[in-house]
Structures are given as structure tokens and as C-alpha cells.
Short mmCIF file of C-alpha atoms in Angstrom, two decimals:
data_model
loop_
_atom_site.label_atom_id
_atom_site.label_comp_id
_atom_site.label_asym_id
_atom_site.label_seq_id
_atom_site.Cartn_x
_atom_site.Cartn_y
_atom_site.Cartn_z
CA MET F 408 0.01 -0.05 0.01
CA TYR F 409 1.23 3.26 -1.08
CA ALA F 410 1.73 6.25 1.29
CA PRO F 411 -1.37 8.10 0.14
CA GLU F 412 -3.69 5.15 0.35
CA ARG F 413 -2.57 4.38 3.81
CA GLN F 414 -3.43 7.94 5.07
CA GLN F 415 -6.51 8.06 3.40
CA GLU F 416 -7.82 5.02 5.25
CA ILE F 417 -6.25 6.42 8.29
CA LEU F 418 -8.32 9.12 7.77
CA ARG F 419 -11.59 7.21 7.50
CA LEU F 420 -10.92 4.97 10.57
CA ALA F 421 -10.14 8.33 12.71
CA ARG F 422 -13.42 10.00 11.32
CA GLU F 423 -15.17 6.40 12.10
CA GLY F 424 -13.59 5.73 15.26
CA GLY F 425 -13.15 9.38 16.58
CA ARG F 426 -9.45 8.63 17.38
CA VAL F 427 -6.82 6.17 16.08
CA ASP F 428 -3.42 5.54 17.85
CA VAL F 429 -0.08 4.94 16.44
CA LEU F 430 0.91 1.51 17.95
CA SER F 431 -2.74 0.07 16.59
CA LEU F 432 -2.23 1.56 12.91
CA ALA F 433 1.45 0.12 12.86
CA GLU F 434 -0.12 -3.32 13.77
CA GLU F 435 -3.08 -2.86 11.16
CA PHE F 436 -0.93 -2.05 8.13
CA GLN F 437 2.08 -3.71 8.93
CA VAL F 438 4.94 -0.84 9.01
CA THR F 439 6.85 0.83 11.74
CA ALA F 440 5.18 3.28 14.42
CA GLU F 441 7.80 5.56 12.69
CA THR F 442 6.11 5.30 9.40
CA VAL F 443 2.64 5.73 11.25
CA ARG F 444 4.08 9.05 12.78
CA ARG F 445 4.93 10.57 9.65
CA ASP F 446 1.81 9.57 7.87
CA LEU F 447 0.10 11.62 11.18
CA LYS F 448 2.16 14.25 10.46
CA ALA F 449 1.28 14.71 6.74
CA LEU F 450 -2.39 14.64 7.68
CA ASP F 451 -2.01 17.29 10.41
CA ARG F 452 0.08 19.44 8.16
CA ALA F 453 -3.24 18.98 5.62
CA GLY F 454 -5.49 20.23 8.29
CA LEU F 455 -7.33 16.96 8.31
CA VAL F 456 -6.26 15.31 11.40
CA ARG F 457 -5.09 16.94 15.05
CA ARG F 458 -2.14 15.00 17.02
CA VAL F 459 -2.53 13.93 20.22
CA HIS F 460 -0.77 11.90 22.56
CA GLY F 461 -0.21 8.59 21.08
CA GLY F 462 -2.24 9.08 17.72
CA ALA F 463 -4.66 11.47 16.31
CA ILE F 464 -8.55 12.77 16.14
CA PRO F 465 -10.19 14.17 13.10
CA ALA F 466 -9.55 17.60 12.50
CA GLY F 467 -12.65 19.86 14.33
CA ARG F 468 -12.98 17.29 17.28
CA LEU F 469 -11.64 19.64 20.12
CA ASP F 470 -14.59 21.43 20.01
CA PHE F 471 -17.12 18.91 18.20
CA GLU F 472 -19.08 17.50 21.48
CA PRO F 473 -21.82 14.38 20.15
CA ASP F 474 -25.06 13.99 22.31
CA LEU F 475 -25.49 11.86 25.37
CA ALA F 476 -26.51 9.24 23.48
CA GLU F 477 -23.99 8.84 21.49
CA ARG F 478 -21.48 9.12 24.32
CA ASP F 479 -22.93 6.80 26.27
CA ALA F 480 -22.30 4.01 23.34
CA VAL F 481 -18.71 4.57 23.31
CA ALA F 482 -16.51 2.60 25.15
CA ALA F 483 -19.53 1.39 27.32
CA ASP F 484 -17.76 -1.67 28.73
CA GLU F 485 -14.87 0.31 30.13
CA LYS F 486 -17.09 2.60 31.53
CA GLN F 487 -19.36 0.11 33.43
CA ARG F 488 -15.99 -1.15 34.87
CA ILE F 489 -15.10 2.53 35.89
CA ALA F 490 -18.14 2.65 37.47
CA ARG F 491 -18.40 -0.41 39.45
CA ALA F 492 -14.71 0.63 40.63
CA ALA F 493 -15.80 3.67 41.79
CA LEU F 494 -18.26 2.03 44.07
CA ALA F 495 -15.03 1.40 46.75
CA GLU F 496 -14.55 5.48 47.03
CA LEU F 497 -17.68 6.08 48.49
CA PRO F 498 -18.44 7.18 51.80
CA GLY F 499 -18.88 4.58 54.59
CA GLY F 500 -17.40 1.85 52.42
CA GLU F 501 -18.49 -0.39 49.16
CA GLY F 502 -21.72 1.09 47.87
CA GLY F 503 -22.27 3.62 50.53
CA ILE F 504 -24.12 1.00 52.35
CA GLY F 505 -24.19 2.50 56.39
CA GLY F 506 -22.30 5.31 55.04
CA SER F 507 -23.46 8.77 55.88
CA GLY F 508 -21.08 11.07 53.81
CA SER F 509 -21.62 13.78 51.21
CA VAL F 510 -20.86 13.44 47.68
CA ILE F 511 -21.11 15.29 44.29
CA LEU F 512 -21.58 13.41 41.35
CA ASP F 513 -20.89 15.24 38.01
CA ALA F 514 -22.84 15.14 34.75
CA GLY F 515 -21.58 12.77 32.43
CA THR F 516 -22.54 8.72 31.09
CA THR F 517 -19.72 7.55 33.39
CA ALA F 518 -21.26 9.59 36.37
CA ALA F 519 -24.82 8.10 35.21
CA ARG F 520 -23.12 4.62 34.97
CA LEU F 521 -22.08 4.99 38.80
CA ALA F 522 -25.76 6.06 40.11
CA ALA F 523 -27.17 3.52 38.33
CA GLU F 524 -24.54 0.81 40.51
CA ILE F 525 -25.54 2.48 43.70
CA PRO F 526 -27.41 -0.02 46.06
CA LEU F 527 -30.82 1.03 47.31
CA GLU F 528 -29.47 0.19 50.51
CA ALA F 529 -27.25 3.22 50.36
CA GLU F 530 -27.47 6.13 52.80
CA LEU F 531 -25.50 9.08 51.47
CA THR F 532 -26.13 12.52 50.66
CA VAL F 533 -25.91 13.37 47.24
CA VAL F 534 -25.58 16.43 44.94
CA THR F 535 -25.80 16.63 41.16
CA HIS F 536 -26.55 19.11 38.53
CA GLY F 537 -26.72 16.09 35.79
CA LEU F 538 -30.81 15.32 35.14
CA PRO F 539 -29.63 11.32 34.09
CA VAL F 540 -27.57 11.09 37.16
CA ALA F 541 -30.69 12.32 39.56
CA ALA F 542 -33.27 10.20 37.69
CA ARG F 543 -31.60 7.03 38.42
CA LEU F 544 -31.22 7.70 42.28
CA ALA F 545 -34.75 9.50 42.46
CA ASP F 546 -36.15 5.97 43.91
CA HIS F 547 -33.37 5.08 46.78
CA PRO F 548 -34.96 5.77 50.13
CA GLY F 549 -31.41 5.70 51.79
CA LEU F 550 -29.99 8.80 49.85
CA THR F 551 -30.83 12.57 50.24
CA LEU F 552 -30.50 13.91 46.91
CA HIS F 553 -30.46 17.33 46.18
CA LEU F 554 -30.85 18.25 42.40
CA VAL F 555 -28.97 21.55 41.57
CA GLY F 556 -30.76 23.78 38.78
CA GLY F 557 -29.69 26.02 36.27
CA ARG F 558 -30.16 26.25 32.37
CA ILE F 559 -30.36 22.99 30.83
CA ARG F 560 -28.00 22.13 27.95
CA ARG F 561 -29.85 19.79 25.97
CA ARG F 562 -26.92 18.40 24.46
CA THR F 563 -25.57 17.21 28.18
CA ARG F 564 -28.73 17.09 30.07
CA ALA F 565 -26.66 18.96 32.99
CA ALA F 566 -27.56 22.23 34.48
CA VAL F 567 -24.99 25.49 33.96
CA ASP F 568 -24.43 29.08 34.92
CA ASP F 569 -25.32 31.11 37.87
CA TRP F 570 -27.71 29.12 39.55
CA ALA F 571 -25.87 26.13 39.62
CA LEU F 572 -22.48 28.16 40.61
CA ARG F 573 -24.29 29.59 43.33
CA ALA F 574 -25.01 26.34 44.44
CA TYR F 575 -22.00 24.61 44.93
CA ARG F 576 -20.34 27.57 46.28
CA GLU F 577 -22.57 26.82 49.11
CA ILE F 578 -21.38 23.14 49.54
CA ASN F 579 -18.60 21.28 51.15
CA ALA F 580 -18.65 17.61 50.22
CA ASP F 581 -16.58 14.37 51.07
CA VAL F 582 -16.21 13.30 47.50
CA LEU F 583 -16.63 14.48 43.94
CA PHE F 584 -16.79 12.08 41.31
CA LEU F 585 -15.70 14.32 38.30
CA ALA F 586 -15.94 13.28 34.56
CA THR F 587 -14.23 15.25 31.75
CA ASN F 588 -13.84 15.28 28.16
CA GLY F 589 -9.96 15.21 28.10
CA PHE F 590 -6.94 14.82 30.25
CA SER F 591 -3.80 14.65 30.40
CA PRO F 592 -0.48 15.89 32.50
CA GLU F 593 0.38 18.61 29.85
CA GLY F 594 -3.24 19.88 28.95
CA GLY F 595 -5.06 19.29 32.04
CA LEU F 596 -8.55 18.74 32.56
CA THR F 597 -10.74 20.17 29.25
CA THR F 598 -14.38 20.02 27.76
CA PRO F 599 -15.56 21.65 24.73
CA ASP F 600 -18.12 24.13 26.62
CA LEU F 601 -17.17 27.21 28.51
CA ALA F 602 -20.15 27.19 30.97
CA GLU F 603 -19.79 23.69 31.79
CA ALA F 604 -16.37 24.19 32.64
CA ALA F 605 -17.16 26.68 35.07
CA VAL F 606 -19.26 24.08 37.03
CA LYS F 607 -16.99 21.66 37.00
CA ARG F 608 -14.41 24.46 38.33
CA ALA F 609 -16.95 25.01 41.04
CA LEU F 610 -17.32 21.14 41.73
CA ILE F 611 -13.56 20.72 42.51
CA ALA F 612 -13.63 23.78 45.04
CA ALA F 613 -16.58 22.11 46.67
CA ALA F 614 -15.03 18.55 47.82
CA ARG F 615 -12.37 17.59 49.90
CA ARG F 616 -11.60 14.58 47.25
CA VAL F 617 -12.02 14.65 43.54
CA VAL F 618 -12.17 11.28 42.01
CA LEU F 619 -11.93 11.48 38.08
CA LEU F 620 -14.17 8.87 36.09
CA ALA F 621 -12.34 8.92 32.61
CA ASP F 622 -12.06 6.30 29.80
CA SER F 623 -8.33 6.11 28.98
CA ALA F 624 -9.82 7.24 25.21
CA LYS F 625 -9.47 10.66 26.67
CA PHE F 626 -6.04 10.40 27.67
CA GLY F 627 -4.26 13.19 25.37
CA GLN F 628 -7.24 15.18 24.35
CA GLN F 629 -7.78 18.43 24.44
CA HIS F 630 -10.79 20.72 24.25
CA PHE F 631 -11.72 24.33 24.12
CA ALA F 632 -12.37 25.39 27.84
CA ARG F 633 -9.58 23.97 30.35
CA PHE F 634 -11.20 23.84 33.61
CA GLY F 635 -8.46 22.37 35.99
CA GLU F 636 -5.32 20.42 36.18
CA LEU F 637 -4.84 16.90 36.53
CA SER F 638 -3.19 17.65 40.01
CA ASP F 639 -6.25 18.62 41.04
CA VAL F 640 -7.36 14.92 40.99
CA ASP F 641 -6.65 12.84 44.12
CA LEU F 642 -7.90 9.71 42.20
CA LEU F 643 -7.92 8.57 38.29
CA ILE F 644 -10.27 5.47 37.95
CA THR F 645 -9.66 4.59 34.22
CA ASP F 646 -9.63 1.05 32.14
CA THR F 647 -6.23 -0.98 30.93
CA GLY F 648 -6.08 1.30 27.51
CA LEU F 649 -4.09 3.60 29.86
CA SER F 650 -0.86 2.20 29.67
CA PRO F 651 1.21 1.39 32.31
CA ASP F 652 4.35 3.86 31.37
CA ASP F 653 1.24 6.67 31.48
CA ALA F 654 -0.21 5.47 34.60
CA LEU F 655 2.89 5.74 36.43
CA ALA F 656 3.69 9.29 34.94
CA ILE F 657 0.74 10.20 36.19
CA GLU F 658 0.90 9.25 39.96
CA ARG F 659 4.51 10.76 39.90
CA ALA F 660 3.01 14.08 39.68
CA GLY F 661 0.76 13.12 42.59
CA THR F 662 -2.31 11.49 41.32
CA GLU F 663 -3.29 7.79 42.24
CA VAL F 664 -4.45 5.94 39.30
CA VAL F 665 -6.95 2.79 39.38
CA ARG F 666 -6.87 0.85 35.91
CA ALA F 667 -9.87 -1.08 36.21
#
């Protein structure tokens, strides 16, 4: 296969999957990783992809935000494992049963999966601005559930703007389960929307412990609005797609990593 043909196929894979990585492409096309990097560099120069850590994403992807149903279908197995691992971080032990602590659940598909995993017997105070998260917890008799209001973004079903910011300024929770669209030691924590970013900054300030729930495909991605540093996170729960070397680099910077 000639280089232009290979690059065209790489572009197709990037557009279909939302991301490509160097090692998988090298195996797919039976070429060296350096050859793939040259292909990605050529596509980047042409404005067709944007290079990120370990691979590339389609051009324009930094500001692209898929809707909730589409995001929930991406990395579904990984998100489910992350949600189950996060149960151990609830106050009061596994699943929050017998606990009396307080948690904030960010809006996001992985946070919603965590909400679905919380047992009916859990005894916690839960605060969220995510409508799908609140809906999954509304029938839990042992929870004190607070739904933060504001303008609802249709794409994420999350409350944003001043009402939400004021509410979170009045909260001091034990644990925050945070969501992000992209994370890396260099790029920090990012999301496409400025209003969502402002709320996420308020969440970080409102909790004593921050647990980031993010599948490995988000590692290295950078979006328009930066809302924090990876050092703001006490614990990252991700999947085994994050390499041991990358996990070690994150831990050396001060953030514990669990690969579920």
C-alpha cells in the first residue's frame, strides 16, 4: 500500500472511531510506528487530523461534542468497569451502605453509570446537576438527593450558569466524582463548553476529595475549555487501555491511578 492510500485509510478510521493510535495503526498496516507518525504528521499538516498523545483525532474534534446517547455508547464496557470500581470510593465503604457521607456526582455518562450501580440500601447525601444522574437515584430511599438547578444544556442534560455556580459555592462535600472530555498531565482537564467548564471548576472547589472517572480514550485529548489541572485530582479511575507507563507518569505527578 502506497503512503497516500494508507493515509486515506487512516483518515477514514479516525473519522469513524473518533481517534486512532499509533501502535494499532502500525499493526493494522504492518508498518513501523515511525511510518505511522509520518503519516499522521502529513495529515496534520493538511489540516485533516489533529495529533494528540499516542495518536490523532479528526480535525475539528477538539470542539465537537456528541450528544448524550452517542457518548454513552462509546467505550461502554470500559465505563461500566470504571463505575463499578468507583463504588469503593463512596463514603462508608463499598456502595455507601451504612455510610453517612456526602458526594457530588458530575454530569456525564460514566457518572450516570455509577449512579445506576449505587445500591438501594445506600445512605448518603448526593448532590448533582445532571438530570440523568438524578433520575437514576430518585427512588433510593436512603439517599438525601439534591438536584442543582440552572440552564439545562440539551446536549449533556446538565444544569449550568449562575444558579448552578451559586449552589455549588455553598457545598462542602466529602467526595466529588468528576467527569471530563479530555485529560493529560500537560493539557490538564478540558471540555468543549465554557459554561460546563465553569461548573466543573466549582465542583472541584466544593469537595475535599476529587475522583476522576475517565476512560482511556480521553487521555491526551484537549478541548476548548480548560477547567483544571490533573494535579487537582486525588484519584483517577480509568481502564486498562491507559498504558502502565502513562499511569506511572500520572502517579509521579501526585495523582493515584486505578486501571479497572
